[in-house]
């Protein structure tokens, strides 16, 4: 196959496009999804290509999401887009209490094949009410499958898999990764919704991450001393968590660091560490987790520079856990505040 | 119109609810319950206007809607008693009625939440161009939720074949309308202001409900969603059979008895001269209800392992 480098957003659009072409029951609803560059480009051109199937909506997240759930319980395959997780919370009832419970509470035979694409908003200038990383909240709801695409290739494969699934699937997409590029296969493919990925094998320490935290770890690997061997796991799924894959790796390395961009309370990393402890995996030192502090994300760059864990913080923590000296490195304004546009 | 047929359905709901209420008082039934007694003319009056392919959804107080649509009585009682043979295999209970074989496609107790779901069932009809309307029953309390107004606009905008029936029984639990709404609150103005059709019916009068529902559903089939508000009386407490009468204002016991929807239809049928036929129907339905209760009491509970089944399909 020839190299074909596309962006994270283009990968999402390609998945939707290929599934719309294949599945006449599928439709898309969301604010602005029918715009020329709809939903940050993830629905660009689809309204023209599939008339009547890509629908702009009133500013009524609760009713629109509820309508999509009602359509799904009668056999349609809606893809609902919420551009900000805070706006998706206005639809908490149809997501958490209706879609997630429907099949169970009616004793089976009542599937809800709905996909919710929700953007998690880390981005410069967005402040306390546009940037909440509520990953753990979604992961705690019984009846939802929750995945976080960490790369363009994963974004396409996970969205295709979600659209083929019979159950409610939530894609929590870090806006921070939208400019990321990768060689993505043109043909349609899907990846498992419930399996973590060992992205890099190593022997000294297991680093478990997802989303923008995962990409920060990738950046950190480039700064690490050459004699440090990291095994890097992309969690992919937050519900269910692939605890077996994580425990296997930690049993091998004996050290565990989790990295993400949520607050440290009721935290995904804490959940990972707790399960490793419950399984009595033997560790060479205390496990650590790197997250954001338990304060809202502020707007000023002077403060966001302190808020998110950086690649230098990650390298520092890994070195400390291995008893090595920390590295010194000043990060540029671009490194701290602009989303990664690199090609993986 | 088959008035005796309508009466039979109304009497089935009344008899089932009264027997179940008595059972609740006698035994430990651990399914939160909201009885429909007093509001039967609405469920039956509306459902009598529907075709087989039409869909109905309900709320926390939906035994009546389920039975009016022809839902299986034994499966309903089993569900209340938490039995394996329940309509939701014991996982839903009283607040989660469903019988898709008769077009009753589900009910949800979070106030207002079922309204957009019903709009979605109507969306599916429009999307697939298969005809059929969706009817959703909500109460006056639920109608104060923001999502109901969002859904009215959405249904109007997308021209969805949806009828929203507001059963206004004057109370949200024990809170009266005047305690919840401004003096000028006008449901008709709100609904018509959004662009939907509206009619108000006497919810204690089967004929009035049936006529106005029929009229609105004609419009719904032609692409204009509508709201039917039925003023009615709930004879029992919000969620239990025994009621504190002191909370009732206009709908005192005497008024409820006098305006009772079943009594009106029964008196009319008697005036037409078939008292013996009515009494025979009543005793036959009562026996049918008692039989369903005995069946459910003897039915097995779900296996413990089923706690973990059906999370996903």
XYZ file of C-alpha atoms in Angstrom:
657
model
C 0.000 0.000 0.000
C 1.214 3.463 -0.803
C 1.703 5.967 1.987
C -1.344 8.101 2.593
C -0.925 10.620 5.365
C -4.171 12.150 6.649
C -5.278 14.053 9.734
C -7.219 12.705 12.716
C -10.313 14.667 11.628
C -10.032 13.369 8.052
C -9.811 9.814 9.350
C -13.040 10.305 11.296
C -14.752 11.747 8.237
C -13.592 8.875 6.062
C -15.014 6.333 8.505
C -18.393 8.093 8.543
C -18.374 8.458 4.759
C -17.609 4.785 4.123
C -20.231 3.633 6.628
C -22.898 6.002 5.231
C -22.220 4.506 1.803
C -22.574 0.972 3.126
C -25.374 1.311 5.702
C -28.637 2.960 4.579
C -29.900 2.962 8.184
C -27.126 5.279 9.317
C -27.647 9.021 9.723
C -25.775 11.847 11.449
C -27.230 14.539 13.715
C -25.532 17.364 15.548
C -25.032 21.095 15.655
C -23.494 22.253 12.390
C -22.811 18.785 10.982
C -24.201 19.885 7.615
C -21.827 22.864 7.337
C -19.241 22.901 4.557
C -16.528 22.147 7.112
C -18.957 20.528 9.585
C -17.883 19.345 13.030
C -14.259 20.476 12.608
C -14.174 18.814 9.209
C -15.268 15.409 10.500
C -18.537 15.669 8.526
C -17.323 17.934 5.718
C -19.205 17.360 2.470
C -21.305 14.497 3.809
C -24.607 16.423 3.818
C -24.248 17.074 0.084
C -23.198 13.501 -0.636
C -25.987 11.897 1.436
C -29.081 14.119 1.198
C -31.463 13.915 4.157
C -29.033 11.854 6.228
C -26.755 14.496 7.754
C -28.962 16.792 9.786
C -28.243 20.100 11.474
C -30.349 20.476 14.615
C -31.892 23.021 16.962
C -29.712 23.873 19.974
C -31.477 21.179 21.990
C -28.942 18.509 22.942
C -31.339 16.641 25.217
C -34.145 16.318 22.648
C -31.817 15.644 19.705
C -29.920 12.899 21.540
C -33.178 11.449 22.874
C -34.628 11.422 19.372
C -31.555 9.562 18.139
C -31.980 6.992 20.928
C -35.639 6.562 19.935
C -34.610 6.071 16.302
C -31.983 3.521 17.342
C -34.411 1.429 19.382
C -36.472 1.181 16.212
C -33.589 -0.031 14.092
C -31.867 3.062 12.687
C -28.157 3.688 13.250
C -27.661 7.261 14.430
C -24.305 8.963 14.837
C -24.718 11.893 17.240
C -22.024 14.548 17.354
C -21.458 16.805 20.365
C -18.675 19.304 19.732
C -18.065 19.913 23.431
C -18.419 17.453 26.257
C -20.072 20.128 28.405
C -22.900 20.380 25.874
C -23.211 16.606 25.794
C -23.900 16.767 29.528
C -27.174 18.519 28.678
C -28.078 15.150 27.146
C -27.014 13.115 30.185
C -30.471 11.540 30.496
C -30.704 10.032 26.995
C -27.058 8.895 27.113
C -26.649 7.524 30.645
C -30.207 6.692 31.678
C -31.937 5.783 28.416
C -29.486 4.395 25.824
C -27.206 2.740 28.374
C -30.039 1.006 30.248
C -32.542 0.204 27.512
C -31.525 -3.315 26.513
C -30.870 -4.430 30.086
C -33.997 -2.966 31.665
C -36.270 -4.549 29.091
C -34.659 -7.953 29.543
C -32.678 -8.076 26.289
C -33.813 -8.064 22.686
C -33.917 -4.266 22.703
C -30.571 -3.106 21.292
C -29.680 0.582 20.966
C -27.205 0.851 18.066
C -26.235 4.484 18.624
C -22.794 6.105 18.370
C -21.976 9.279 20.284
C -18.964 11.248 19.096
C -18.053 13.672 21.857
C -15.139 16.093 21.664
C -13.163 16.621 24.842
C -12.013 20.158 24.584
C -8.382 20.666 25.656
C -7.357 23.567 23.443
C -5.700 26.922 24.033
C -8.009 29.633 25.283
C -10.980 27.438 26.127
C -11.021 27.828 29.874
C -12.870 26.082 32.692
C -16.158 25.349 30.892
C -14.897 24.008 27.559
C -12.088 21.673 28.616
C -13.389 19.208 31.174
C -11.827 15.780 30.753
C -14.762 13.756 32.049
C -13.452 10.416 30.797
C -14.003 8.596 34.081
C -17.611 9.768 34.297
C -18.494 8.012 31.048
C -16.437 4.975 31.998
C -18.470 4.525 35.176
C -21.848 4.157 33.448
C -23.008 0.550 33.026
C -24.264 -0.128 29.523
C -22.009 2.199 27.542
C -18.945 1.117 25.584
C -16.424 3.947 25.865
C -13.362 4.337 23.645
C -10.746 7.064 23.160
C -8.988 7.187 19.778
C -5.349 8.208 20.307
C -4.227 8.362 16.672
C -5.801 8.950 13.225
C -5.575 5.247 12.397
C -7.326 4.311 15.632
C -9.936 7.054 15.073
C -11.030 5.534 11.789
C -10.959 1.932 12.973
C -12.795 2.651 16.215
C -15.501 4.735 14.550
C -16.162 2.002 11.983
C -16.304 -0.614 14.747
C -18.636 1.593 16.816
C -20.977 2.094 13.856
C -21.121 -1.669 13.267
C -21.851 -2.437 16.940
C -25.404 -3.092 18.147
C -24.893 -1.221 21.426
C -24.367 2.382 22.528
C -20.737 3.335 21.904
C -19.204 6.630 23.015
C -16.097 7.969 21.291
C -14.441 10.547 23.528
C -12.232 12.413 21.080
C -9.526 14.747 22.430
C -9.731 17.930 20.375
C -6.001 18.350 21.140
C -5.272 15.521 18.649
C -7.324 16.807 15.698
C -4.249 17.985 13.715
C -2.265 14.784 14.267
C -1.334 12.950 11.040
C -0.676 9.312 10.232
C -0.580 6.822 7.387
C -4.188 5.579 7.433
C -5.403 2.735 5.192
C -7.888 3.945 2.607
C -10.022 0.816 2.659
C -12.544 0.330 5.447
C -11.304 -1.532 8.524
C -12.286 -1.793 12.145
C -10.358 -2.385 15.361
C -11.674 -4.063 18.543
C -13.611 -1.764 20.886
C -12.446 -3.537 24.030
C -8.725 -4.222 23.563
C -5.756 -2.183 24.748
C -2.731 -1.882 22.431
C 0.867 -2.526 23.376
C 2.328 0.200 21.186
C 5.959 -0.326 22.195
C 7.487 -3.246 24.026
C 9.931 -2.637 26.856
C 11.261 -4.107 30.075
C 11.833 -1.389 32.717
C 8.422 0.199 33.210
C 4.856 0.004 31.896
C 3.295 3.347 30.987
C -0.487 3.174 30.570
C -2.209 6.045 28.810
C -4.886 7.134 26.339
C -5.863 10.113 24.220
C -3.822 13.292 24.532
C -1.987 11.798 27.513
C -0.847 8.988 25.218
C 0.536 11.423 22.655
C 2.382 13.284 25.431
C 4.004 9.954 26.373
C 5.014 9.376 22.729
C 6.718 12.769 22.804
C 8.376 11.937 26.121
C 9.890 8.738 24.703
C 12.016 10.893 22.384
C 13.560 12.662 25.378
C 14.214 9.610 27.531
C 17.776 8.397 28.172
C 18.568 5.638 25.657
C 19.065 3.005 28.345
C 15.462 3.267 29.616
C 13.151 0.633 28.153
C 9.465 1.620 28.324
C 6.513 -0.615 27.502
C 3.782 1.748 26.292
C 0.111 0.758 26.417
C -2.687 2.682 24.747
C -5.799 1.785 26.774
C -8.143 2.434 23.785
C -11.190 1.380 25.830
C -12.296 2.907 29.125
C -15.336 0.656 29.353
C -14.476 -2.113 29.635
C -10.844 -1.567 30.663
C -8.549 -4.273 29.263
C -7.101 -5.117 32.693
C -5.625 -8.398 31.453
C -3.334 -6.668 28.955
C -2.206 -4.155 31.575
C -1.586 -6.767 34.276
C 0.421 -8.913 31.829
C 2.694 -6.016 31.055
C 3.137 -4.859 34.653
C 3.937 -8.427 35.726
C 6.783 -8.295 33.197
C 8.190 -4.810 33.961
C 7.349 -4.526 37.678
C 6.720 -0.792 37.408
C 3.566 1.143 36.501
C 2.963 4.764 35.552
C -0.396 6.049 34.289
C -0.658 9.297 32.361
C -3.765 11.216 31.396
C -5.242 14.727 31.373
C -8.116 14.336 33.824
C -8.247 15.569 37.381
C -6.671 13.181 39.899
C -9.947 12.409 41.692
C -11.904 9.269 40.660
C -9.243 8.998 38.016
C -8.764 6.446 35.218
C -5.163 5.858 36.272
C -6.282 5.194 39.851
C -8.671 2.576 38.495
C -5.824 0.903 36.606
C -3.541 0.955 39.658
C -6.311 -0.406 41.896
C -6.884 -3.420 39.658
C -3.156 -4.159 39.448
C -3.102 -4.077 43.278
C -6.166 -6.325 43.543
C -4.439 -8.846 41.282
C -1.375 -8.742 43.567
C 0.986 -8.085 40.669
C 4.445 -7.852 42.254
C 5.929 -4.360 41.871
C 9.499 -3.091 42.275
C 8.253 0.291 43.539
C 5.098 2.279 44.197
C 2.951 2.865 41.097
C 2.470 6.486 40.063
C -0.121 8.449 38.151
C 0.334 11.735 36.331
C -2.769 13.824 35.736
C -3.912 17.423 36.051
C -4.508 19.043 39.458
C -7.977 19.100 41.064
C -8.789 22.618 39.876
C -10.677 23.741 36.767
C -8.528 24.280 33.687
C -7.857 28.031 33.543
C -7.535 30.093 30.354
C -4.282 32.067 30.786
C -1.303 30.337 29.170
C 0.710 31.273 32.263
C -1.541 28.871 34.175
C -2.233 26.167 31.585
C 1.555 25.718 31.313
C 1.347 24.403 34.870
C -1.950 22.538 34.441
C -1.255 19.746 31.935
C 1.461 17.099 32.431
C 4.186 17.727 29.814
C 6.658 15.374 28.172
C 9.293 16.726 30.575
C 7.062 15.890 33.569
C 6.589 12.370 32.180
C 10.319 11.836 31.600
C 11.028 13.210 35.097
C 8.585 10.814 36.717
C 9.885 7.791 34.801
C 13.502 8.649 35.703
C 12.595 9.105 39.347
C 10.792 5.753 39.424
C 13.936 4.128 37.952
C 16.309 5.992 40.292
C 17.890 7.998 37.476
C 18.581 11.730 37.428
C 15.860 13.903 35.888
C 16.546 15.740 32.638
C 16.565 19.523 32.322
C 14.674 20.939 29.356
C 12.804 24.219 28.819
C 9.664 23.798 26.698
C 8.894 26.339 24.001
C 5.591 28.231 23.851
C 4.575 26.071 20.870
C 5.366 22.843 22.684
C 3.325 23.925 25.673
C 0.314 25.539 24.080
C -0.212 24.382 20.498
C -1.747 21.017 19.623
C 0.610 18.490 18.001
C 0.566 18.627 14.201
C 3.196 15.945 13.825
C 3.013 12.850 11.666
C 3.128 9.651 13.663
C -67.787 2.986 17.519
C -67.795 -0.025 19.791
C -68.572 1.519 23.186
C -68.826 -1.842 24.928
C -65.380 -2.734 23.566
C -63.994 0.521 24.976
C -65.671 -0.136 28.302
C -64.190 -3.610 28.469
C -60.680 -2.165 28.058
C -61.297 0.563 30.626
C -62.723 -1.954 33.049
C -59.749 -4.278 32.513
C -57.370 -1.463 33.498
C -59.507 -0.509 36.513
C -59.911 -4.091 37.728
C -56.232 -4.914 37.269
C -55.108 -1.769 39.084
C -57.514 -2.242 41.993
C -56.588 -5.890 42.465
C -52.888 -5.054 42.228
C -53.324 -2.210 44.736
C -54.930 -4.637 47.155
C -52.118 -7.090 46.534
C -49.571 -4.362 47.278
C -51.193 -3.735 50.624
C -51.290 -7.457 51.430
C -47.839 -8.517 50.297
C -44.335 -7.195 49.960
C -44.186 -6.237 46.287
C -40.890 -4.513 45.701
C -41.571 -2.705 42.450
C -42.225 0.998 42.724
C -45.758 1.479 41.470
C -47.954 4.314 40.157
C -51.580 3.363 39.592
C -53.655 4.640 36.682
C -57.103 4.463 38.292
C -59.283 7.392 37.159
C -57.404 8.105 33.926
C -58.583 5.084 31.904
C -60.628 7.050 29.364
C -57.449 8.715 28.105
C -55.411 5.597 27.372
C -58.377 3.831 25.785
C -59.789 6.906 24.017
C -56.441 7.631 22.362
C -55.389 4.048 21.589
C -58.778 3.349 19.993
C -57.784 5.840 17.275
C -54.591 4.008 16.377
C -53.751 1.486 13.682
C -51.811 -1.703 14.232
C -48.554 -0.236 12.891
C -48.684 2.834 15.151
C -46.406 3.042 18.172
C -47.088 4.025 21.774
C -44.682 4.976 24.541
C -45.383 5.725 28.184
C -44.004 6.796 31.507
C -43.882 5.719 35.158
C -47.709 5.419 35.225
C -48.208 3.226 32.182
C -50.041 0.023 33.135
C -53.096 1.625 31.519
C -51.360 2.546 28.278
C -49.874 -0.936 28.014
C -53.235 -2.647 28.576
C -55.168 -0.221 26.358
C -52.795 -1.120 23.529
C -53.433 -4.809 24.167
C -50.277 -5.641 26.150
C -50.083 -9.086 27.748
C -51.645 -8.962 31.247
C -49.816 -11.974 32.667
C -46.434 -10.621 31.527
C -47.300 -7.287 33.148
C -48.231 -8.784 36.517
C -45.176 -11.052 36.404
C -43.041 -7.970 35.800
C -44.503 -6.194 38.840
C -43.813 -9.254 40.933
C -40.226 -9.490 39.647
C -40.703 -12.807 37.878
C -38.740 -14.387 35.021
C -41.837 -14.356 32.819
C -42.260 -10.588 33.175
C -42.369 -8.381 30.103
C -38.820 -7.243 30.988
C -37.762 -10.511 32.679
C -38.026 -8.831 36.075
C -35.343 -6.262 35.309
C -37.646 -3.336 34.632
C -40.610 -3.529 36.980
C -43.728 -1.406 37.014
C -42.077 1.691 35.563
C -40.720 -0.099 32.473
C -43.655 -1.552 30.575
C -43.029 -2.924 27.085
C -44.828 -5.205 24.630
C -43.513 -4.608 21.149
C -45.865 -7.234 19.684
C -48.723 -4.732 20.124
C -46.724 -1.592 19.309
C -46.121 -0.571 22.919
C -42.430 0.127 22.494
C -41.399 1.147 26.011
C -41.900 3.456 28.955
C -39.451 5.420 31.089
C -39.988 7.110 34.452
C -37.532 10.013 34.258
C -40.051 12.800 33.747
C -40.171 14.047 30.173
C -37.397 11.704 29.001
C -39.674 9.520 26.931
C -40.847 12.455 24.792
C -37.750 12.706 22.550
C -37.519 8.896 22.429
C -41.027 8.831 20.970
C -39.977 11.549 18.533
C -37.200 9.160 17.514
C -39.668 6.346 16.860
C -41.576 8.816 14.666
C -38.305 9.892 13.010
C -37.698 6.275 12.025
C -41.119 6.134 10.344
C -40.419 9.275 8.396
C -36.841 8.241 7.524
C -37.992 4.881 6.153
C -41.208 6.369 4.744
C -43.250 3.501 6.160
C -46.212 5.474 7.535
C -47.548 5.111 11.071
C -47.636 7.570 13.933
C -46.137 7.595 17.406
C -48.067 8.546 20.521
C -46.378 9.393 23.810
C -48.193 9.763 27.120
C -46.733 12.135 29.708
C -48.174 13.870 32.768
C -48.620 17.542 33.613
C -45.523 17.414 35.812
C -43.372 15.914 33.034
C -44.689 18.526 30.628
C -42.797 21.152 32.655
C -39.446 19.586 31.733
C -37.419 21.573 29.193
C -36.881 18.577 26.945
C -40.614 18.421 26.204
C -40.506 21.912 24.689
C -37.272 21.087 22.864
C -38.992 18.020 21.434
C -42.102 19.926 20.329
C -39.908 22.252 18.278
C -37.778 19.407 16.918
C -40.853 17.369 15.934
C -42.381 20.405 14.228
C -39.141 21.258 12.443
C -38.609 17.711 11.131
C -42.385 17.194 10.560
C -42.435 14.022 12.646
C -45.678 12.013 12.972
C -45.872 12.487 16.755
C -48.791 13.024 19.136
C -47.892 14.080 22.677
C -50.699 13.349 25.127
C -50.456 15.338 28.361
C -52.550 13.717 31.050
C -53.155 16.650 33.346
C -54.298 15.116 36.629
C -53.720 18.428 38.436
C -50.855 17.249 40.635
C -47.161 16.581 40.446
C -47.050 14.194 43.394
C -49.044 16.510 45.711
C -48.002 19.873 44.262
C -50.885 21.642 42.531
C -50.724 23.468 39.199
C -51.012 26.891 40.850
C -48.084 26.069 43.093
C -45.958 25.223 40.033
C -47.034 27.618 37.318
C -47.496 31.337 36.822
C -51.069 32.630 36.898
C -50.918 33.215 33.135
C -49.407 29.829 32.211
C -51.232 28.658 29.104
C -50.322 25.306 27.570
C -52.329 26.021 24.439
C -50.452 29.256 23.755
C -47.105 27.556 24.307
C -47.891 24.627 22.012
C -49.470 26.729 19.271
C -46.678 29.268 19.657
C -44.192 26.544 18.771
C -46.329 25.682 15.756
C -48.009 22.446 16.775
C -51.725 21.650 16.852
C -53.408 21.586 20.250
C -56.718 20.385 21.659
C -57.910 20.166 25.239
C -60.186 17.288 26.183
C -62.149 16.277 29.251
C -60.001 13.337 30.284
C -62.859 11.863 32.297
C -64.982 11.621 29.149
C -64.147 8.789 26.750
C -66.069 10.362 23.865
C -64.344 13.720 24.158
C -60.883 12.147 24.321
C -61.601 9.831 21.384
C -62.996 12.625 19.206
C -60.176 15.088 19.822
C -57.455 12.453 19.600
C -58.895 11.294 16.281
C -58.941 14.826 14.944
C -55.339 15.505 15.972
C -54.041 12.162 14.699
C -55.429 12.956 11.233
C -53.178 16.030 11.266
C -50.249 14.058 12.653
C -50.525 11.551 9.807
C -50.439 14.508 7.421
C -47.211 15.840 8.975
C -48.175 18.234 11.783
C -47.270 16.955 15.234
C -49.743 17.775 17.974
C -50.413 17.956 21.691
C -53.601 16.634 23.275
C -54.060 17.830 26.844
C -56.570 15.799 28.848
C -57.793 17.140 32.179
C -58.405 14.229 34.491
C -58.419 12.967 38.051
C -55.960 10.511 39.548
C -57.944 8.495 42.076
C -55.001 7.091 44.004
C -51.895 8.688 45.491
C -48.870 9.487 43.324
C -47.176 6.188 43.999
C -49.284 4.192 46.401
C -52.878 3.075 46.748
C -53.679 4.906 49.989
C -54.087 8.627 49.708
C -54.095 11.554 52.053
C -57.404 13.136 51.010
C -56.468 16.418 52.671
C -54.130 17.275 49.778
C -56.954 17.215 47.229
C -58.466 20.550 46.232
C -61.119 20.415 43.473
C -61.009 16.645 42.979
C -62.431 15.517 46.290
C -63.710 11.972 46.686
C -67.303 12.978 45.847
C -66.261 14.811 42.693
C -64.041 11.945 41.564
C -66.873 9.451 42.006
C -69.366 11.636 40.217
C -67.139 12.326 37.223
C -65.578 8.880 37.083
C -64.849 7.952 33.469
C -65.973 4.346 33.888
C -69.249 5.282 35.548
C -70.109 7.608 32.657
C -69.578 4.963 29.980
C -71.291 2.304 32.089
C -74.370 4.518 32.649
C -74.535 5.180 28.932
C -74.357 1.490 28.085
C -77.040 0.683 30.654
C -79.251 3.367 29.145
C -78.828 1.523 25.849
C -80.324 -1.505 27.631
C -77.612 -4.144 28.096
C -77.051 -4.320 31.852
C -76.746 -8.121 31.837
C -74.150 -8.007 29.073
C -72.078 -5.462 30.991
C -72.198 -7.409 34.218
C -71.189 -10.590 32.450
C -68.239 -8.788 30.863
C -67.187 -7.346 34.220
C -67.183 -10.656 36.028
C -65.349 -12.321 33.156
C -62.637 -9.607 33.194
C -62.295 -9.793 36.985
C -61.753 -13.525 36.771
C -59.186 -12.948 34.027
C -57.311 -10.499 36.302
C -57.385 -12.817 39.307
C -56.170 -15.620 37.104
C -53.226 -13.499 35.916
C -52.318 -12.623 39.506
C -52.420 -16.270 40.589
C -50.332 -17.191 37.564
C -47.738 -14.525 38.409
C -47.600 -15.473 42.081
C -46.814 -19.057 41.170
C -44.310 -18.117 38.442
C -40.562 -18.586 39.015
C -38.127 -15.791 39.833
C -35.254 -15.126 37.420
C -32.049 -17.117 37.938
C -29.343 -15.196 39.821
C -27.019 -15.425 36.824
C -29.365 -13.226 34.819
C -28.088 -10.258 36.856
C -25.235 -10.220 34.340
C -27.115 -10.897 31.109
C -28.486 -8.408 28.583
C -26.103 -5.558 29.416
C -25.292 -5.570 25.737
C -27.148 -7.173 22.860
